mmCIF file of C-alpha atoms in Angstrom:
data_model
loop_
_atom_site.group_PDB
_atom_site.id
_atom_site.type_symbol
_atom_site.label_atom_id
_atom_site.label_comp_id
_atom_site.label_asym_id
_atom_site.label_seq_id
_atom_site.Cartn_x
_atom_site.Cartn_y
_atom_site.Cartn_z
ATOM 1 C CA MET A 17 1.415 -6.086 -19.074
ATOM 2 C CA PRO A 18 3.374 -8.777 -17.159
ATOM 3 C CA GLN A 19 5.152 -6.023 -15.243
ATOM 4 C CA VAL A 20 1.849 -4.379 -14.283
ATOM 5 C CA TYR A 21 0.454 -7.777 -13.245
ATOM 6 C CA GLU A 22 3.490 -8.349 -11.016
ATOM 7 C CA LYS A 23 3.047 -4.937 -9.391
ATOM 8 C CA ARG A 24 -0.605 -5.687 -8.683
ATOM 9 C CA ARG A 25 0.352 -9.031 -7.124
ATOM 10 C CA VAL A 26 2.923 -7.329 -4.900
ATOM 11 C CA LEU A 27 0.337 -4.709 -3.885
ATOM 12 C CA LEU A 28 -2.089 -7.456 -2.873
ATOM 13 C CA LEU A 29 0.570 -9.218 -0.794
ATOM 14 C CA SER A 30 1.513 -5.931 0.887
ATOM 15 C CA SER A 31 -2.105 -5.127 1.728
ATOM 16 C CA LEU A 32 -2.978 -8.468 3.336
ATOM 17 C CA GLY A 33 -1.082 -7.619 6.494
ATOM 18 C CA GLY A 34 -3.082 -4.444 7.031
ATOM 19 C CA MET A 35 -6.359 -6.335 6.719
ATOM 20 C CA LEU A 36 -5.091 -8.882 9.248
ATOM 21 C CA GLU A 37 -3.953 -6.082 11.583
ATOM 22 C CA TYR A 38 -7.362 -4.436 11.855
ATOM 23 C CA PHE A 39 -9.169 -7.788 11.981
ATOM 24 C CA ASP A 40 -7.007 -8.868 14.924
ATOM 25 C CA PHE A 41 -7.492 -5.628 16.798
ATOM 26 C CA VAL A 42 -11.247 -5.427 16.331
ATOM 27 C CA ILE A 43 -11.947 -9.030 17.379
ATOM 28 C CA PHE A 44 -10.215 -8.405 20.724
ATOM 29 C CA ALA A 45 -12.573 -5.482 21.373
ATOM 30 C CA LEU A 46 -15.673 -7.252 20.013
ATOM 31 C CA PHE A 47 -15.124 -10.307 22.227
ATOM 32 C CA SER A 48 -13.909 -8.351 25.255
ATOM 33 C CA VAL A 49 -16.652 -9.705 27.571
ATOM 34 C CA PRO A 50 -15.888 -13.451 27.135
ATOM 35 C CA ILE A 51 -12.150 -12.647 27.166
ATOM 36 C CA SER A 52 -12.546 -10.831 30.494
ATOM 37 C CA GLN A 53 -14.431 -13.853 31.874
ATOM 38 C CA ALA A 54 -11.702 -16.235 30.697
ATOM 39 C CA PHE A 55 -8.595 -14.369 31.857
ATOM 40 C CA PHE A 56 -9.567 -12.386 34.952
ATOM 41 C CA PRO A 57 -11.246 -13.206 38.299
ATOM 42 C CA HIS A 58 -15.026 -13.581 38.098
ATOM 43 C CA HIS A 59 -15.958 -11.936 41.401
ATOM 44 C CA ASP A 60 -15.970 -8.426 39.847
ATOM 45 C CA PRO A 61 -17.123 -8.393 36.190
ATOM 46 C CA VAL A 62 -16.593 -4.634 35.801
ATOM 47 C CA SER A 63 -12.994 -4.820 37.015
ATOM 48 C CA ALA A 64 -12.381 -7.802 34.753
ATOM 49 C CA LEU A 65 -13.697 -5.882 31.754
ATOM 50 C CA LEU A 66 -11.564 -2.854 32.631
ATOM 51 C CA ALA A 67 -8.526 -5.113 32.898
ATOM 52 C CA THR A 68 -9.334 -6.558 29.469
ATOM 53 C CA PHE A 69 -9.522 -3.093 27.925
ATOM 54 C CA SER A 70 -6.210 -2.287 29.617
ATOM 55 C CA ALA A 71 -4.695 -5.268 27.838
ATOM 56 C CA PHE A 72 -6.306 -3.971 24.639
ATOM 57 C CA ALA A 73 -4.736 -0.537 25.212
ATOM 58 C CA ILE A 74 -1.284 -2.061 25.723
ATOM 59 C CA GLY A 75 -1.370 -3.118 22.082
ATOM 60 C CA TYR A 76 -1.936 0.492 21.043
ATOM 61 C CA LEU A 77 0.755 1.828 23.376
ATOM 62 C CA ALA A 78 3.301 -0.620 21.957
ATOM 63 C CA ARG A 79 2.662 0.361 18.353
ATOM 64 C CA PRO A 80 4.808 3.549 18.167
ATOM 65 C CA LEU A 81 7.725 1.631 19.689
ATOM 66 C CA GLY A 82 7.172 -1.142 17.158
ATOM 67 C CA GLY A 83 7.155 1.437 14.377
ATOM 68 C CA VAL A 84 10.529 2.744 15.534
ATOM 69 C CA ILE A 85 12.057 -0.750 15.913
ATOM 70 C CA PHE A 86 10.856 -2.141 12.590
ATOM 71 C CA GLY A 87 11.502 1.221 10.928
ATOM 72 C CA HIS A 88 15.123 1.135 12.124
ATOM 73 C CA PHE A 89 15.785 -2.272 10.589
ATOM 74 C CA GLY A 90 13.739 -1.423 7.501
ATOM 75 C CA ASP A 91 15.741 1.745 6.821
ATOM 76 C CA LYS A 92 19.108 0.130 7.518
ATOM 77 C CA TYR A 93 18.749 -3.379 6.111
ATOM 78 C CA GLY A 94 15.799 -3.358 3.704
ATOM 79 C CA ARG A 95 12.002 -3.314 3.687
ATOM 80 C CA LYS A 96 11.271 -6.946 2.851
ATOM 81 C CA THR A 97 12.735 -8.552 5.986
ATOM 82 C CA SER A 98 10.897 -6.196 8.352
ATOM 83 C CA LEU A 99 7.619 -6.759 6.517
ATOM 84 C CA THR A 100 7.832 -10.548 6.585
ATOM 85 C CA VAL A 101 8.915 -10.740 10.245
ATOM 86 C CA ALA A 102 6.135 -8.330 11.287
ATOM 87 C CA ILE A 103 3.322 -10.320 9.718
ATOM 88 C CA LEU A 104 4.676 -13.629 11.041
ATOM 89 C CA LEU A 105 4.766 -12.241 14.573
ATOM 90 C CA ILE A 106 1.231 -10.841 14.241
ATOM 91 C CA GLY A 107 -0.137 -14.189 13.070
ATOM 92 C CA PHE A 108 1.727 -16.156 15.738
ATOM 93 C CA CYS A 109 0.597 -13.916 18.630
ATOM 94 C CA THR A 110 -2.990 -13.860 17.397
ATOM 95 C CA PHE A 111 -3.115 -17.649 17.137
ATOM 96 C CA MET A 112 -1.531 -18.013 20.589
ATOM 97 C CA ILE A 113 -4.212 -15.836 22.215
ATOM 98 C CA GLY A 114 -6.724 -18.433 21.032
ATOM 99 C CA LEU A 115 -4.692 -21.190 22.741
ATOM 100 C CA LEU A 116 -3.945 -19.528 26.090
ATOM 101 C CA PRO A 117 -5.092 -21.235 29.307
ATOM 102 C CA THR A 118 -7.745 -19.457 31.356
ATOM 103 C CA TYR A 119 -7.581 -17.914 34.833
ATOM 104 C CA VAL A 120 -9.400 -20.922 36.267
ATOM 105 C CA GLN A 121 -6.725 -23.241 34.835
ATOM 106 C CA VAL A 122 -3.457 -21.424 35.674
ATOM 107 C CA GLY A 123 -4.433 -18.448 37.828
ATOM 108 C CA ALA A 124 -2.499 -15.161 37.487
ATOM 109 C CA LEU A 125 -0.283 -16.619 34.748
ATOM 110 C CA ALA A 126 -3.240 -16.405 32.314
ATOM 111 C CA PRO A 127 -3.570 -12.569 32.234
ATOM 112 C CA MET A 128 0.232 -12.244 32.184
ATOM 113 C CA LEU A 129 0.433 -14.380 29.048
ATOM 114 C CA LEU A 130 -2.433 -12.424 27.496
ATOM 115 C CA VAL A 131 -0.668 -9.105 28.118
ATOM 116 C CA LEU A 132 2.589 -10.514 26.717
ATOM 117 C CA CYS A 133 0.848 -11.617 23.513
ATOM 118 C CA ARG A 134 -0.839 -8.237 23.177
ATOM 119 C CA LEU A 135 2.464 -6.455 23.718
ATOM 120 C CA LEU A 136 4.250 -8.479 21.024
ATOM 121 C CA GLN A 137 1.248 -8.144 18.738
ATOM 122 C CA GLY A 138 1.252 -4.364 19.173
ATOM 123 C CA LEU A 139 4.992 -4.123 18.478
ATOM 124 C CA SER A 140 4.688 -6.103 15.252
ATOM 125 C CA ILE A 141 1.551 -4.275 14.111
ATOM 126 C CA GLY A 142 3.442 -1.019 14.646
ATOM 127 C CA GLY A 143 5.838 -2.072 11.897
ATOM 128 C CA GLU A 144 3.371 -3.774 9.556
ATOM 129 C CA VAL A 145 1.304 -1.020 7.924
ATOM 130 C CA PRO A 146 4.145 1.565 7.837
ATOM 131 C CA GLY A 147 6.271 -1.089 6.151
ATOM 132 C CA ALA A 148 3.607 -1.757 3.529
ATOM 133 C CA ILE A 149 3.177 1.979 2.900
ATOM 134 C CA THR A 150 6.921 2.504 2.553
ATOM 135 C CA TYR A 151 7.473 -0.546 0.386
ATOM 136 C CA MET A 152 4.699 0.235 -2.120
ATOM 137 C CA SER A 153 5.606 3.943 -2.229
ATOM 138 C CA GLU A 154 9.048 2.944 -3.467
ATOM 139 C CA TYR A 155 8.089 -0.121 -5.510
ATOM 140 C CA TRP A 156 5.377 1.667 -7.532
ATOM 141 C CA PRO A 157 6.043 5.411 -6.968
ATOM 142 C CA GLU A 158 3.945 6.618 -9.915
ATOM 143 C CA ARG A 159 0.894 4.968 -8.283
ATOM 144 C CA ARG A 160 1.750 5.804 -4.684
ATOM 145 C CA GLY A 161 -1.656 7.333 -3.934
ATOM 146 C CA LEU A 162 -3.599 4.434 -5.408
ATOM 147 C CA CYS A 163 -1.426 1.885 -3.596
ATOM 148 C CA CYS A 164 -1.871 3.592 -0.229
ATOM 149 C CA GLY A 165 -5.617 3.951 -0.861
ATOM 150 C CA ILE A 166 -5.870 0.210 -1.531
ATOM 151 C CA ILE A 167 -3.805 -0.575 1.578
ATOM 152 C CA PHE A 168 -6.213 1.451 3.719
ATOM 153 C CA CYS A 169 -9.168 -0.153 1.935
ATOM 154 C CA PHE A 170 -7.844 -3.503 3.139
ATOM 155 C CA LEU A 171 -7.396 -2.080 6.676
ATOM 156 C CA LEU A 172 -11.036 -1.051 6.901
ATOM 157 C CA THR A 173 -12.133 -4.293 5.245
ATOM 158 C CA GLY A 174 -10.413 -6.163 8.099
ATOM 159 C CA THR A 175 -12.593 -4.258 10.578
ATOM 160 C CA THR A 176 -15.696 -5.009 8.513
ATOM 161 C CA LEU A 177 -14.830 -8.718 8.423
ATOM 162 C CA GLY A 178 -14.488 -8.721 12.205
ATOM 163 C CA LEU A 179 -17.940 -7.133 12.592
ATOM 164 C CA PHE A 180 -19.546 -9.630 10.214
ATOM 165 C CA LEU A 181 -17.812 -12.574 11.918
ATOM 166 C CA GLN A 182 -19.128 -11.435 15.290
ATOM 167 C CA ALA A 183 -22.665 -11.147 13.898
ATOM 168 C CA MET A 184 -22.415 -14.605 12.310
ATOM 169 C CA MET A 185 -21.108 -16.235 15.486
ATOM 170 C CA HIS A 186 -23.890 -14.724 17.600
ATOM 171 C CA GLY A 187 -26.346 -16.100 15.078
ATOM 172 C CA LEU A 188 -24.883 -19.637 15.087
ATOM 173 C CA LEU A 189 -23.655 -20.094 18.666
ATOM 174 C CA SER A 190 -25.247 -19.605 22.051
ATOM 175 C CA GLN A 191 -23.854 -17.058 24.498
ATOM 176 C CA ALA A 192 -22.654 -19.924 26.700
ATOM 177 C CA SER A 193 -20.744 -21.534 23.814
ATOM 178 C CA ILE A 194 -19.103 -18.233 22.889
ATOM 179 C CA ALA A 195 -18.073 -17.661 26.512
ATOM 180 C CA GLN A 196 -16.655 -21.192 26.902
ATOM 181 C CA TRP A 197 -14.778 -21.677 23.630
ATOM 182 C CA GLY A 198 -16.333 -19.729 20.757
ATOM 183 C CA TRP A 199 -14.344 -16.536 21.403
ATOM 184 C CA ARG A 200 -11.171 -18.464 20.487
ATOM 185 C CA LEU A 201 -12.294 -19.144 16.890
ATOM 186 C CA PRO A 202 -11.659 -15.614 15.515
ATOM 187 C CA PHE A 203 -8.108 -15.681 16.915
ATOM 188 C CA TRP A 204 -7.395 -19.030 15.289
ATOM 189 C CA ILE A 205 -8.775 -17.744 11.989
ATOM 190 C CA GLY A 206 -6.717 -14.543 12.213
ATOM 191 C CA GLY A 207 -3.592 -16.478 13.174
ATOM 192 C CA LEU A 208 -3.938 -18.858 10.239
ATOM 193 C CA PHE A 209 -4.456 -15.922 7.874
ATOM 194 C CA GLY A 210 -1.270 -14.355 9.226
ATOM 195 C CA ILE A 211 0.822 -17.488 8.769
ATOM 196 C CA ILE A 212 -0.484 -17.950 5.213
ATOM 197 C CA ALA A 213 0.211 -14.273 4.473
ATOM 198 C CA TYR A 214 3.771 -14.738 5.784
ATOM 199 C CA PHE A 215 4.545 -17.484 3.276
ATOM 200 C CA LEU A 216 2.979 -15.444 0.487
ATOM 201 C CA ARG A 217 4.861 -12.297 1.496
ATOM 202 C CA LYS A 218 8.207 -14.120 1.417
ATOM 203 C CA ARG A 219 7.809 -13.916 -2.351
ATOM 204 C CA LEU A 220 8.063 -10.124 -2.285
ATOM 205 C CA LEU A 221 11.018 -8.708 -4.184
ATOM 206 C CA ALA A 222 13.780 -6.775 -2.471
ATOM 207 C CA LEU A 223 13.701 -3.192 -3.717
ATOM 208 C CA PRO A 224 16.505 -2.649 -6.264
ATOM 209 C CA SER A 225 16.457 1.091 -5.538
ATOM 210 C CA PHE A 226 16.899 0.655 -1.770
ATOM 211 C CA VAL A 227 19.649 2.850 -0.273
ATOM 212 C CA PRO A 228 20.425 1.994 3.377
ATOM 213 C CA PHE A 229 20.437 4.723 5.997
ATOM 214 C CA MET A 230 23.903 6.124 6.580
ATOM 215 C CA ASP A 231 24.776 9.069 8.802
ATOM 216 C CA LYS A 232 28.197 9.885 10.215
ATOM 217 C CA THR A 233 26.691 11.383 13.376
ATOM 218 C CA THR A 234 24.271 8.595 14.373
ATOM 219 C CA GLN A 235 23.428 4.979 13.675
ATOM 220 C CA TYR A 236 19.701 5.461 14.219
ATOM 221 C CA PRO A 237 17.305 6.858 11.587
ATOM 222 C CA ILE A 238 14.855 8.038 14.250
ATOM 223 C CA VAL A 239 17.588 10.151 15.901
ATOM 224 C CA SER A 240 18.415 11.711 12.546
ATOM 225 C CA LEU A 241 14.747 12.586 12.056
ATOM 226 C CA PHE A 242 14.515 14.378 15.406
ATOM 227 C CA LYS A 243 17.762 16.243 14.768
ATOM 228 C CA ARG A 244 17.044 17.405 11.213
ATOM 229 C CA GLN A 245 13.307 17.170 10.484
ATOM 230 C CA LYS A 246 11.444 18.047 13.698
ATOM 231 C CA LYS A 247 9.186 20.630 12.038
ATOM 232 C CA ARG A 248 8.327 18.298 9.150
ATOM 233 C CA MET A 249 7.496 15.492 11.600
ATOM 234 C CA LEU A 250 5.206 17.752 13.638
ATOM 235 C CA VAL A 251 3.373 18.960 10.546
ATOM 236 C CA ALA A 252 3.021 15.394 9.249
ATOM 237 C CA LEU A 253 1.647 14.276 12.624
ATOM 238 C CA VAL A 254 -1.034 16.985 12.505
ATOM 239 C CA PHE A 255 -1.946 16.078 8.911
ATOM 240 C CA VAL A 256 -2.311 12.356 9.618
ATOM 241 C CA LEU A 257 -3.931 12.726 13.056
ATOM 242 C CA VAL A 258 -6.735 14.967 11.792
ATOM 243 C CA SER A 259 -7.185 12.863 8.635
ATOM 244 C CA CYS A 260 -7.666 9.748 10.774
ATOM 245 C CA LEU A 261 -9.992 11.332 13.360
ATOM 246 C CA PRO A 262 -13.228 10.609 11.436
ATOM 247 C CA GLY A 263 -12.561 6.904 11.870
ATOM 248 C CA ALA A 264 -12.535 7.329 15.652
ATOM 249 C CA VAL A 265 -15.285 9.946 15.973
ATOM 250 C CA LEU A 266 -17.743 8.743 13.319
ATOM 251 C CA PHE A 267 -17.284 4.968 13.645
ATOM 252 C CA ILE A 268 -15.318 3.704 16.681
ATOM 253 C CA PHE A 269 -17.162 5.980 19.126
ATOM 254 C CA LEU A 270 -20.533 5.731 17.384
ATOM 255 C CA PRO A 271 -21.944 2.588 19.130
ATOM 256 C CA THR A 272 -21.245 4.146 22.542
ATOM 257 C CA TYR A 273 -22.684 7.472 21.385
ATOM 258 C CA LEU A 274 -25.910 5.973 20.081
ATOM 259 C CA ASN A 275 -26.518 3.631 23.025
ATOM 260 C CA GLN A 276 -25.234 5.610 26.003
ATOM 261 C CA VAL A 277 -25.464 9.288 25.015
ATOM 262 C CA ILE A 278 -28.682 9.620 23.013
ATOM 263 C CA GLN A 279 -30.259 6.339 24.217
ATOM 264 C CA PHE A 280 -30.871 5.001 20.699
ATOM 265 C CA HIS A 281 -31.008 1.226 21.164
ATOM 266 C CA ASP A 282 -31.925 -0.022 17.688
ATOM 267 C CA ASN A 283 -29.407 -2.483 16.221
ATOM 268 C CA THR A 284 -27.379 -0.547 13.634
ATOM 269 C CA SER A 285 -24.321 -2.834 13.481
ATOM 270 C CA PHE A 286 -25.011 -3.941 9.912
ATOM 271 C CA LEU A 287 -25.543 -0.358 8.697
ATOM 272 C CA GLN A 288 -22.333 0.769 10.402
ATOM 273 C CA ALA A 289 -20.379 -2.092 8.825
ATOM 274 C CA LEU A 290 -21.883 -1.262 5.422
ATOM 275 C CA ALA A 291 -20.947 2.419 5.770
ATOM 276 C CA MET A 292 -17.406 1.495 6.752
ATOM 277 C CA PHE A 293 -17.130 -0.763 3.715
ATOM 278 C CA ILE A 294 -18.309 2.088 1.467
ATOM 279 C CA GLY A 295 -15.657 4.295 3.090
ATOM 280 C CA ALA A 296 -13.072 1.610 2.356
ATOM 281 C CA ILE A 297 -14.013 1.593 -1.344
ATOM 282 C CA LEU A 298 -13.845 5.405 -1.418
ATOM 283 C CA CYS A 299 -10.271 5.184 -0.085
ATOM 284 C CA VAL A 300 -9.278 3.561 -3.387
ATOM 285 C CA LEU A 301 -10.954 6.297 -5.421
ATOM 286 C CA VAL A 302 -9.381 9.071 -3.350
ATOM 287 C CA GLY A 303 -5.994 7.352 -3.602
ATOM 288 C CA TYR A 304 -6.398 7.338 -7.384
ATOM 289 C CA TRP A 305 -7.127 11.082 -7.291
ATOM 290 C CA ALA A 306 -4.042 11.617 -5.131
ATOM 291 C CA ASP A 307 -1.904 10.513 -8.084
ATOM 292 C CA LYS A 308 -3.710 12.919 -10.418
ATOM 293 C CA PHE A 309 -4.062 16.047 -8.293
ATOM 294 C CA ASN A 310 -2.125 17.912 -5.630
ATOM 295 C CA GLN A 311 -2.343 15.972 -2.358
ATOM 296 C CA LEU A 312 -2.464 19.116 -0.226
ATOM 297 C CA THR A 313 -5.453 20.269 -2.273
ATOM 298 C CA LEU A 314 -7.189 16.979 -1.482
ATOM 299 C CA LEU A 315 -6.363 17.520 2.189
ATOM 300 C CA VAL A 316 -8.035 20.959 2.056
ATOM 301 C CA ILE A 317 -11.105 19.415 0.364
ATOM 302 C CA PHE A 318 -11.279 16.758 3.101
ATOM 303 C CA SER A 319 -11.064 19.404 5.809
ATOM 304 C CA ILE A 320 -13.760 21.614 4.253
ATOM 305 C CA VAL A 321 -16.111 18.648 3.708
ATOM 306 C CA THR A 322 -15.603 17.607 7.343
ATOM 307 C CA LEU A 323 -16.263 21.143 8.583
ATOM 308 C CA CYS A 324 -19.506 21.255 6.589
ATOM 309 C CA SER A 325 -20.618 17.718 7.498
ATOM 310 C CA ALA A 326 -19.854 17.387 11.210
ATOM 311 C CA LEU A 327 -22.864 19.264 12.579
ATOM 312 C CA PRO A 328 -25.446 17.804 10.145
ATOM 313 C CA ILE A 329 -24.280 14.264 10.952
ATOM 314 C CA PHE A 330 -24.679 14.650 14.707
ATOM 315 C CA ILE A 331 -27.854 16.731 14.438
ATOM 316 C CA ILE A 332 -29.373 13.749 12.618
ATOM 317 C CA TYR A 333 -28.251 11.421 15.414
ATOM 318 C CA VAL A 334 -29.680 13.685 18.134
ATOM 319 C CA HIS A 335 -32.854 15.028 16.528
ATOM 320 C CA ALA A 336 -33.701 13.013 13.375
ATOM 321 C CA THR A 337 -32.641 9.369 13.665
ATOM 322 C CA THR A 338 -34.998 8.403 10.842
ATOM 323 C CA TYR A 339 -32.281 9.807 8.547
ATOM 324 C CA LEU A 340 -29.538 7.788 10.264
ATOM 325 C CA LEU A 341 -28.554 6.019 7.038
ATOM 326 C CA TRP A 342 -27.802 9.364 5.386
ATOM 327 C CA ALA A 343 -25.608 10.367 8.328
ATOM 328 C CA LEU A 344 -23.688 7.095 7.987
ATOM 329 C CA LEU A 345 -23.243 7.565 4.231
ATOM 330 C CA LEU A 346 -21.957 11.106 4.780
ATOM 331 C CA SER A 347 -19.604 9.707 7.424
ATOM 332 C CA ALA A 348 -18.332 7.184 4.863
ATOM 333 C CA VAL A 349 -17.508 10.022 2.443
ATOM 334 C CA VAL A 350 -15.547 11.879 5.132
ATOM 335 C CA LEU A 351 -13.768 8.655 6.116
ATOM 336 C CA GLY A 352 -12.721 7.927 2.530
ATOM 337 C CA LEU A 353 -11.490 11.474 1.898
ATOM 338 C CA GLY A 354 -9.324 11.379 5.025
ATOM 339 C CA PHE A 355 -7.877 7.880 4.965
ATOM 340 C CA GLY A 356 -7.544 7.674 1.175
ATOM 341 C CA ASN A 357 -5.072 10.553 1.000
ATOM 342 C CA ALA A 358 -3.309 10.555 4.380
ATOM 343 C CA LEU A 359 -0.901 7.638 3.918
ATOM 344 C CA SER A 360 0.463 8.585 0.503
ATOM 345 C CA LEU A 361 0.884 12.182 1.673
ATOM 346 C CA LEU A 362 2.805 10.974 4.723
ATOM 347 C CA ALA A 363 5.111 8.789 2.617
ATOM 348 C CA SER A 364 5.838 11.658 0.227
ATOM 349 C CA LEU A 365 7.025 14.013 2.984
ATOM 350 C CA PHE A 366 10.215 12.127 3.917
ATOM 351 C CA PRO A 367 13.343 10.972 2.063
ATOM 352 C CA ALA A 368 13.753 7.266 1.358
ATOM 353 C CA ASN A 369 16.590 6.624 3.814
ATOM 354 C CA THR A 370 14.434 7.587 6.843
ATOM 355 C CA ARG A 371 10.951 7.010 5.399
ATOM 356 C CA TYR A 372 10.137 3.742 7.172
ATOM 357 C CA SER A 373 11.096 5.163 10.593
ATOM 358 C CA ALA A 374 9.167 8.399 10.000
ATOM 359 C CA VAL A 375 6.039 6.675 8.744
ATOM 360 C CA GLY A 376 6.239 4.081 11.531
ATOM 361 C CA LEU A 377 6.392 6.644 14.319
ATOM 362 C CA ILE A 378 3.938 9.216 12.927
ATOM 363 C CA TYR A 379 1.325 6.774 11.660
ATOM 364 C CA ASN A 380 1.250 4.862 14.940
ATOM 365 C CA LEU A 381 1.155 7.991 17.101
ATOM 366 C CA ALA A 382 -1.655 9.465 15.005
ATOM 367 C CA THR A 383 -3.795 6.334 14.876
ATOM 368 C CA GLY A 384 -2.972 5.418 18.485
ATOM 369 C CA VAL A 385 -4.070 8.816 19.788
ATOM 370 C CA GLY A 386 -7.048 8.892 17.438
ATOM 371 C CA SER A 387 -8.336 5.435 18.324
ATOM 372 C CA GLY A 388 -7.162 5.314 21.932
ATOM 373 C CA LEU A 389 -7.816 8.773 23.385
ATOM 374 C CA THR A 390 -10.531 10.287 21.198
ATOM 375 C CA PRO A 391 -13.451 8.241 22.648
ATOM 376 C CA LEU A 392 -12.371 9.283 26.162
ATOM 377 C CA ILE A 393 -12.098 12.953 25.116
ATOM 378 C CA LEU A 394 -15.509 12.871 23.449
ATOM 379 C CA LEU A 395 -17.290 11.194 26.350
ATOM 380 C CA SER A 396 -15.658 13.581 28.841
ATOM 381 C CA GLY A 397 -16.647 16.622 26.757
ATOM 382 C CA ILE A 398 -20.235 15.458 26.347
ATOM 383 C CA THR A 399 -20.527 14.861 30.102
ATOM 384 C CA TYR A 400 -18.749 18.015 31.297
ATOM 385 C CA PHE A 401 -20.481 20.445 28.925
ATOM 386 C CA ASN A 402 -23.760 18.491 28.750
ATOM 387 C CA ALA A 403 -23.451 18.820 24.964
ATOM 388 C CA PRO A 404 -24.552 15.865 22.793
ATOM 389 C CA LEU A 405 -23.142 17.727 19.769
ATOM 390 C CA PHE A 406 -19.663 17.914 21.303
ATOM 391 C CA PRO A 407 -18.177 15.351 18.802
ATOM 392 C CA ALA A 408 -19.177 17.668 15.941
ATOM 393 C CA TYR A 409 -17.552 20.656 17.655
ATOM 394 C CA PHE A 410 -14.435 18.559 18.240
ATOM 395 C CA LEU A 411 -14.144 17.725 14.527
ATOM 396 C CA ILE A 412 -14.717 21.377 13.605
ATOM 397 C CA VAL A 413 -11.972 22.592 15.947
ATOM 398 C CA MET A 414 -9.459 19.956 14.838
ATOM 399 C CA ASN A 415 -10.035 20.601 11.134
ATOM 400 C CA SER A 416 -9.752 24.341 11.698
ATOM 401 C CA LEU A 417 -6.363 23.673 13.308
ATOM 402 C CA LEU A 418 -5.428 21.551 10.294
ATOM 403 C CA LEU A 419 -6.179 24.425 7.909
ATOM 404 C CA LEU A 420 -4.152 26.771 10.103
ATOM 405 C CA ALA A 421 -1.235 24.302 10.064
ATOM 406 C CA MET A 422 -1.380 24.107 6.269
ATOM 407 C CA TRP A 423 -1.419 27.901 6.001
ATOM 408 C CA TYR A 424 1.548 28.078 8.371
ATOM 409 C CA THR A 425 3.618 25.621 6.324
ATOM 410 C CA ARG A 426 2.939 27.542 3.098
ATOM 411 C CA ASN A 427 4.127 30.820 4.554
#
């Protein structure tokens, strides 16, 4: 029992960083308007908002590079150091964003400092979740699926906390107060959480089974992966990308879809946050199943459920919004089936001596493309084809490709 208790404590410490990661990223997007007013010239609000979203995107673009950098040191020198440095850097950069001077105070230096913080934040976040996945996969291998499901539960919980914090602040503070100073509070809270998590994570144990990367032909694990495991990396990228797409299509893009595409202006923020939280809980259940059943079988089940659910979900949004709650609950099931299995499957595909680098690159590419490009693809498709159901068709096509990729790898 003491050993199991220790493993649960380590799992909690490993998961905190993921919750902080998603909290930090979502608050930047949720408070993008006051941030644009603080850091960019006021004469053109649209350009200022676009510049703010560009700074937001820089964080995503830096994540694959961060995964490679932290993965390199994690594979060569141990998981613990990379994990602790990553979460410290996340907390520090988040806290600093809340302290930065505004454009009115220091001029062009303000957006430059903001972009620098976002760049460093993105690099460190790129190493955080892959490090937690790798560490727990090796620390508690017989519960790899459950551990990865819990890690992703914490990720989605971080997003939910950001949504609830935004709702609470708009209820307690005026718009003027949020624009002047209130937007800084979430960054201070996130930064403090990160610093506390750093001191807690320092208590993690170094893995006794760790074998450092060694290769006579190269010093870099990522180079070894591209030389010897290109096909496996491509297949893993497809698996994880499609598994993570429901998060982008069914949740990240949904507010824009409801408000701009189908002109549904009722406030559904609470229902969306509730559905995401249900999806987070389902990640734990699916992760538990991943330890009991074949993970590729679970991937097939996820794909079939998505194929069967995509059209009904968006038909409800377009033609029967009175059943919107049911569409959100069905979306939560799809989200849990995808996220709950994807991370443990990814970790199981690569040997230990290159696992951190592989997970770091593939996870960040998959989530970066899914979260960064999917909304643009969906909005472009809806506009070009004049098809409000285009997001459903997109999910159907991508999951059909996933099934084809799985058939290809088995033959």
